[in-house]
JSON list of C-alpha atoms in Angstrom, two decimals:
[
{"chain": "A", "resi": 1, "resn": "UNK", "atom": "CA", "xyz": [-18.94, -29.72, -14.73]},
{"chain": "A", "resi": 2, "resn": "UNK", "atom": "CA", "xyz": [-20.00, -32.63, -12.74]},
{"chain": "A", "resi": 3, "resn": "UNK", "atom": "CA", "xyz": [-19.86, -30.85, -9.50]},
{"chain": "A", "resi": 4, "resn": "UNK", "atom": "CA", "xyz": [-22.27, -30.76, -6.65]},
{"chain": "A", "resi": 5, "resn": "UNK", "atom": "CA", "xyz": [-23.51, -27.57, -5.59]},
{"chain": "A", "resi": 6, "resn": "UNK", "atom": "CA", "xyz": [-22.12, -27.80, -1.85]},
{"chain": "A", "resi": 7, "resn": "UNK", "atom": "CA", "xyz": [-18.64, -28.68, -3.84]},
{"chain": "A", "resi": 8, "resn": "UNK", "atom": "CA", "xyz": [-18.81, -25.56, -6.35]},
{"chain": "A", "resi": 9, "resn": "UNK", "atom": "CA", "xyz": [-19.66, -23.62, -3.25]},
{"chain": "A", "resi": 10, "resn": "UNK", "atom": "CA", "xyz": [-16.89, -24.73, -1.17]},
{"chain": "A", "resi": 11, "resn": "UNK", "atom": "CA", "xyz": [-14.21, -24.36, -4.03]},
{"chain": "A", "resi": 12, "resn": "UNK", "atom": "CA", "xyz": [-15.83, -21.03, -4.63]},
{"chain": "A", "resi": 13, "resn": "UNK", "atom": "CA", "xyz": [-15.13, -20.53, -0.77]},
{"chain": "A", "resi": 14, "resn": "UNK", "atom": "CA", "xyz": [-11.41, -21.31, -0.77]},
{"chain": "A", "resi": 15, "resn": "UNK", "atom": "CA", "xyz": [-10.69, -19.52, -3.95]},
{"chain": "A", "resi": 16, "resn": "UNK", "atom": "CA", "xyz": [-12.17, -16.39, -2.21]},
{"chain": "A", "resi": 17, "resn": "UNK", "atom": "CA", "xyz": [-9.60, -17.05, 0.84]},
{"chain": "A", "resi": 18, "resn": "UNK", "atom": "CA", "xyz": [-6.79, -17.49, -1.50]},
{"chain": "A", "resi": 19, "resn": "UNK", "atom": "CA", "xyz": [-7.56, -13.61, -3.29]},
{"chain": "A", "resi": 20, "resn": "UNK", "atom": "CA", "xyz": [-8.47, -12.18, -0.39]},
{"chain": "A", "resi": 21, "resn": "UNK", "atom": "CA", "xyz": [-4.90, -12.64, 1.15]},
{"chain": "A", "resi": 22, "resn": "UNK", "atom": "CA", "xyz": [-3.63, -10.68, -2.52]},
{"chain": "A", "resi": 23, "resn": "UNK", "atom": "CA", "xyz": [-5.80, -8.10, -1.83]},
{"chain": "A", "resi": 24, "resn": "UNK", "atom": "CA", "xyz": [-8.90, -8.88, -4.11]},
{"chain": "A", "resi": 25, "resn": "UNK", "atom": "CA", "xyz": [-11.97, -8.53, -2.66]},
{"chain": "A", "resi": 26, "resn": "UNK", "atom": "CA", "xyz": [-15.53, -7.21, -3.88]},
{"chain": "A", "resi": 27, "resn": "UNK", "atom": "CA", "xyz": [-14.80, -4.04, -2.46]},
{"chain": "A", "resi": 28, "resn": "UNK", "atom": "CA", "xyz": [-11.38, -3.45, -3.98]},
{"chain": "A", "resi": 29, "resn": "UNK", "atom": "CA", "xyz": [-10.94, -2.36, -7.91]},
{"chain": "A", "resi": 30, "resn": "UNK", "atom": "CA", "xyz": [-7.23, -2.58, -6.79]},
{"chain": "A", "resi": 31, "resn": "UNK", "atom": "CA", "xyz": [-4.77, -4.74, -5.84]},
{"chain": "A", "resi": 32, "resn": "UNK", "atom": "CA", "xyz": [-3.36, -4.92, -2.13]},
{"chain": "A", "resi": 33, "resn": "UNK", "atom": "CA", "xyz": [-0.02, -3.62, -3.54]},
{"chain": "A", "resi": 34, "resn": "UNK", "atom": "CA", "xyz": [-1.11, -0.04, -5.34]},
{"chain": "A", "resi": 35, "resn": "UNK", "atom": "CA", "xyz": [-3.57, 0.45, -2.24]},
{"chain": "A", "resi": 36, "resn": "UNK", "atom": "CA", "xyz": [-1.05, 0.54, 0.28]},
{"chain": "A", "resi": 37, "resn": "UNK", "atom": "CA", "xyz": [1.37, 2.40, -2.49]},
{"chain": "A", "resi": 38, "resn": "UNK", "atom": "CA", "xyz": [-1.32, 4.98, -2.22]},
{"chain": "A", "resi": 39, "resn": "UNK", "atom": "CA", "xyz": [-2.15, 5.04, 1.21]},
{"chain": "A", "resi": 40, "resn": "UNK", "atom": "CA", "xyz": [1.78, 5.54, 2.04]},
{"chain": "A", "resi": 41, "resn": "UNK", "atom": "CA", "xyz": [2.04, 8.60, -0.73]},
{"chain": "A", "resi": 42, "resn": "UNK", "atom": "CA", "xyz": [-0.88, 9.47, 1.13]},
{"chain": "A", "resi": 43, "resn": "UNK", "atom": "CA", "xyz": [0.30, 9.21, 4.67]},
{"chain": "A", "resi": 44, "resn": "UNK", "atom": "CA", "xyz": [3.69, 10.97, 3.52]},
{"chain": "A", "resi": 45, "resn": "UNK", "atom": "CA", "xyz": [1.47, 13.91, 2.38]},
{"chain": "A", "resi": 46, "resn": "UNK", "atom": "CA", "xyz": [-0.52, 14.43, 5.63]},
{"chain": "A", "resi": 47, "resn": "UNK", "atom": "CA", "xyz": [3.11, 14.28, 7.79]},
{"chain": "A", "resi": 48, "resn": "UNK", "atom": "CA", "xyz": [4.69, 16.68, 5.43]},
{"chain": "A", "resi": 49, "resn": "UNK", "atom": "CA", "xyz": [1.83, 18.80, 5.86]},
{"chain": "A", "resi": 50, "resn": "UNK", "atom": "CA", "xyz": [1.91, 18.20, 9.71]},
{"chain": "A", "resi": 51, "resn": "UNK", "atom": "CA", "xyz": [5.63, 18.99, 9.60]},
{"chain": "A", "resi": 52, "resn": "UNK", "atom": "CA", "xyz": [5.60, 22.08, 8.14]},
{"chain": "A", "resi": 53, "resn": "UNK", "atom": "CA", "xyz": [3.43, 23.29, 10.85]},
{"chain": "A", "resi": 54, "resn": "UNK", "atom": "CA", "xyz": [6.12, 22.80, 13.66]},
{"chain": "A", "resi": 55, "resn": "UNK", "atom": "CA", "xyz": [8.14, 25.07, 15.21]},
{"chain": "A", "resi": 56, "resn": "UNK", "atom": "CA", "xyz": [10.17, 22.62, 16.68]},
{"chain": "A", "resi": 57, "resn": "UNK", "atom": "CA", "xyz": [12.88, 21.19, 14.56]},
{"chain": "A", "resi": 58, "resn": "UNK", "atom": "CA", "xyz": [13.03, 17.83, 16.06]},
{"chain": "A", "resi": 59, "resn": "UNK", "atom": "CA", "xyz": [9.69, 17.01, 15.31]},
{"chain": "A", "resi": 60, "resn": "UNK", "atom": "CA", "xyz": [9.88, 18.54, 11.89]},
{"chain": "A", "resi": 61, "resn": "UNK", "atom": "CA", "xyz": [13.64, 16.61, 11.04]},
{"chain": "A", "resi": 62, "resn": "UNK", "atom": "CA", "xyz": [11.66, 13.20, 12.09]},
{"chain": "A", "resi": 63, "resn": "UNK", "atom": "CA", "xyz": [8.63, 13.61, 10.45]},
{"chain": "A", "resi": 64, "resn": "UNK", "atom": "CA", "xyz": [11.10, 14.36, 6.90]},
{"chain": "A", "resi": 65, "resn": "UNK", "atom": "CA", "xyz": [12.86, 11.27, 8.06]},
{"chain": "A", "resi": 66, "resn": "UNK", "atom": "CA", "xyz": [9.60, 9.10, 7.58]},
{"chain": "A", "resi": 67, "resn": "UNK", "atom": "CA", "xyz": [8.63, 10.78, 4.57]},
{"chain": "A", "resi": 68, "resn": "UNK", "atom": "CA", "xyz": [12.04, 10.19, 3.42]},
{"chain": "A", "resi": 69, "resn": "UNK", "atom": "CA", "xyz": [11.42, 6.36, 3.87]},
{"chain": "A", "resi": 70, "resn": "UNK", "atom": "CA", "xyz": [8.03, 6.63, 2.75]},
{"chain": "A", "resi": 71, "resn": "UNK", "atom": "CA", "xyz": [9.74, 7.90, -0.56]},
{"chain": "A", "resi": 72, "resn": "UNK", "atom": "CA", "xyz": [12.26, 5.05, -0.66]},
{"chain": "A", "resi": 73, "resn": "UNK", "atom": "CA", "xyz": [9.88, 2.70, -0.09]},
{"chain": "A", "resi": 74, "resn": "UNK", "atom": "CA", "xyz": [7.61, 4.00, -2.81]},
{"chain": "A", "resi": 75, "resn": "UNK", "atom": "CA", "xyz": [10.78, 4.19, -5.62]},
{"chain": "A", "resi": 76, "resn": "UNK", "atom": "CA", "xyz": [12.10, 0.60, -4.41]},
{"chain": "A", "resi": 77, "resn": "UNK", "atom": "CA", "xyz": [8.33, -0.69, -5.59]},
{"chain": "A", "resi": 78, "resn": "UNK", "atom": "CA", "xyz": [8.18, 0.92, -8.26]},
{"chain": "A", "resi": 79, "resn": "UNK", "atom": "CA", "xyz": [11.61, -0.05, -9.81]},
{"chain": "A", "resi": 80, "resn": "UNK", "atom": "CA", "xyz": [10.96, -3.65, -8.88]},
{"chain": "A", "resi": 81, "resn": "UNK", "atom": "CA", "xyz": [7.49, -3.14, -11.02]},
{"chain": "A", "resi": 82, "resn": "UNK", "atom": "CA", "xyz": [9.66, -1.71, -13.86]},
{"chain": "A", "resi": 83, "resn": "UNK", "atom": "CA", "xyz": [12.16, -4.05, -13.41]},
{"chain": "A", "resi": 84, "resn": "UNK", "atom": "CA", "xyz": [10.01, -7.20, -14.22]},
{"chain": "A", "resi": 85, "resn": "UNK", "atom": "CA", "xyz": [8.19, -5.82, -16.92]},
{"chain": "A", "resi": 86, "resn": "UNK", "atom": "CA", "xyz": [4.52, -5.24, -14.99]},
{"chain": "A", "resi": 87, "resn": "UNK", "atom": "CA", "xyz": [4.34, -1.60, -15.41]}
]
């Protein structure tokens, strides 16, 4: 390759910064994108759950208004992953 070791290392080093922002990392199987698409079904489940344990209504219309925007959110994604052919 013709490259010092310092120089592979370094490249190595900003090509690590680059995937990290995109959500690749050693630890990750999965991009940023589906994690936090599962963490939000996720977090939609646990506040329906919570919901449905309160006996006041207030709480229980706001916590259907996030998970109503958690759903949104989760549809908009996955039409625009449709949409451009990646699914």
């Amino acid at each position: 390759l013709g490259q010092t070791a310092p120089g592979v290392a370094s490249g190595l080093e900003a090509i690590a910064d680059c995937l990290t922002l995109v959500g690749i990392d050693a630890t990750h199987t999965d991009a940023r994108i589906p994690r936090l698409m599962a963490l939000l079904r996720d977090t939609s489940g646990a506040v329906t759950e919570w919901s449905q344990m309160q006996a006041e209504e207030d709480q229980a219309a706001f916590a259907r208004m996030i998970c109503s925007v958690a759903d949104l959110t989760l549809d908009n994604l996955i039409l625009k992953e449709v949409s451009s052919g990646k699914f």
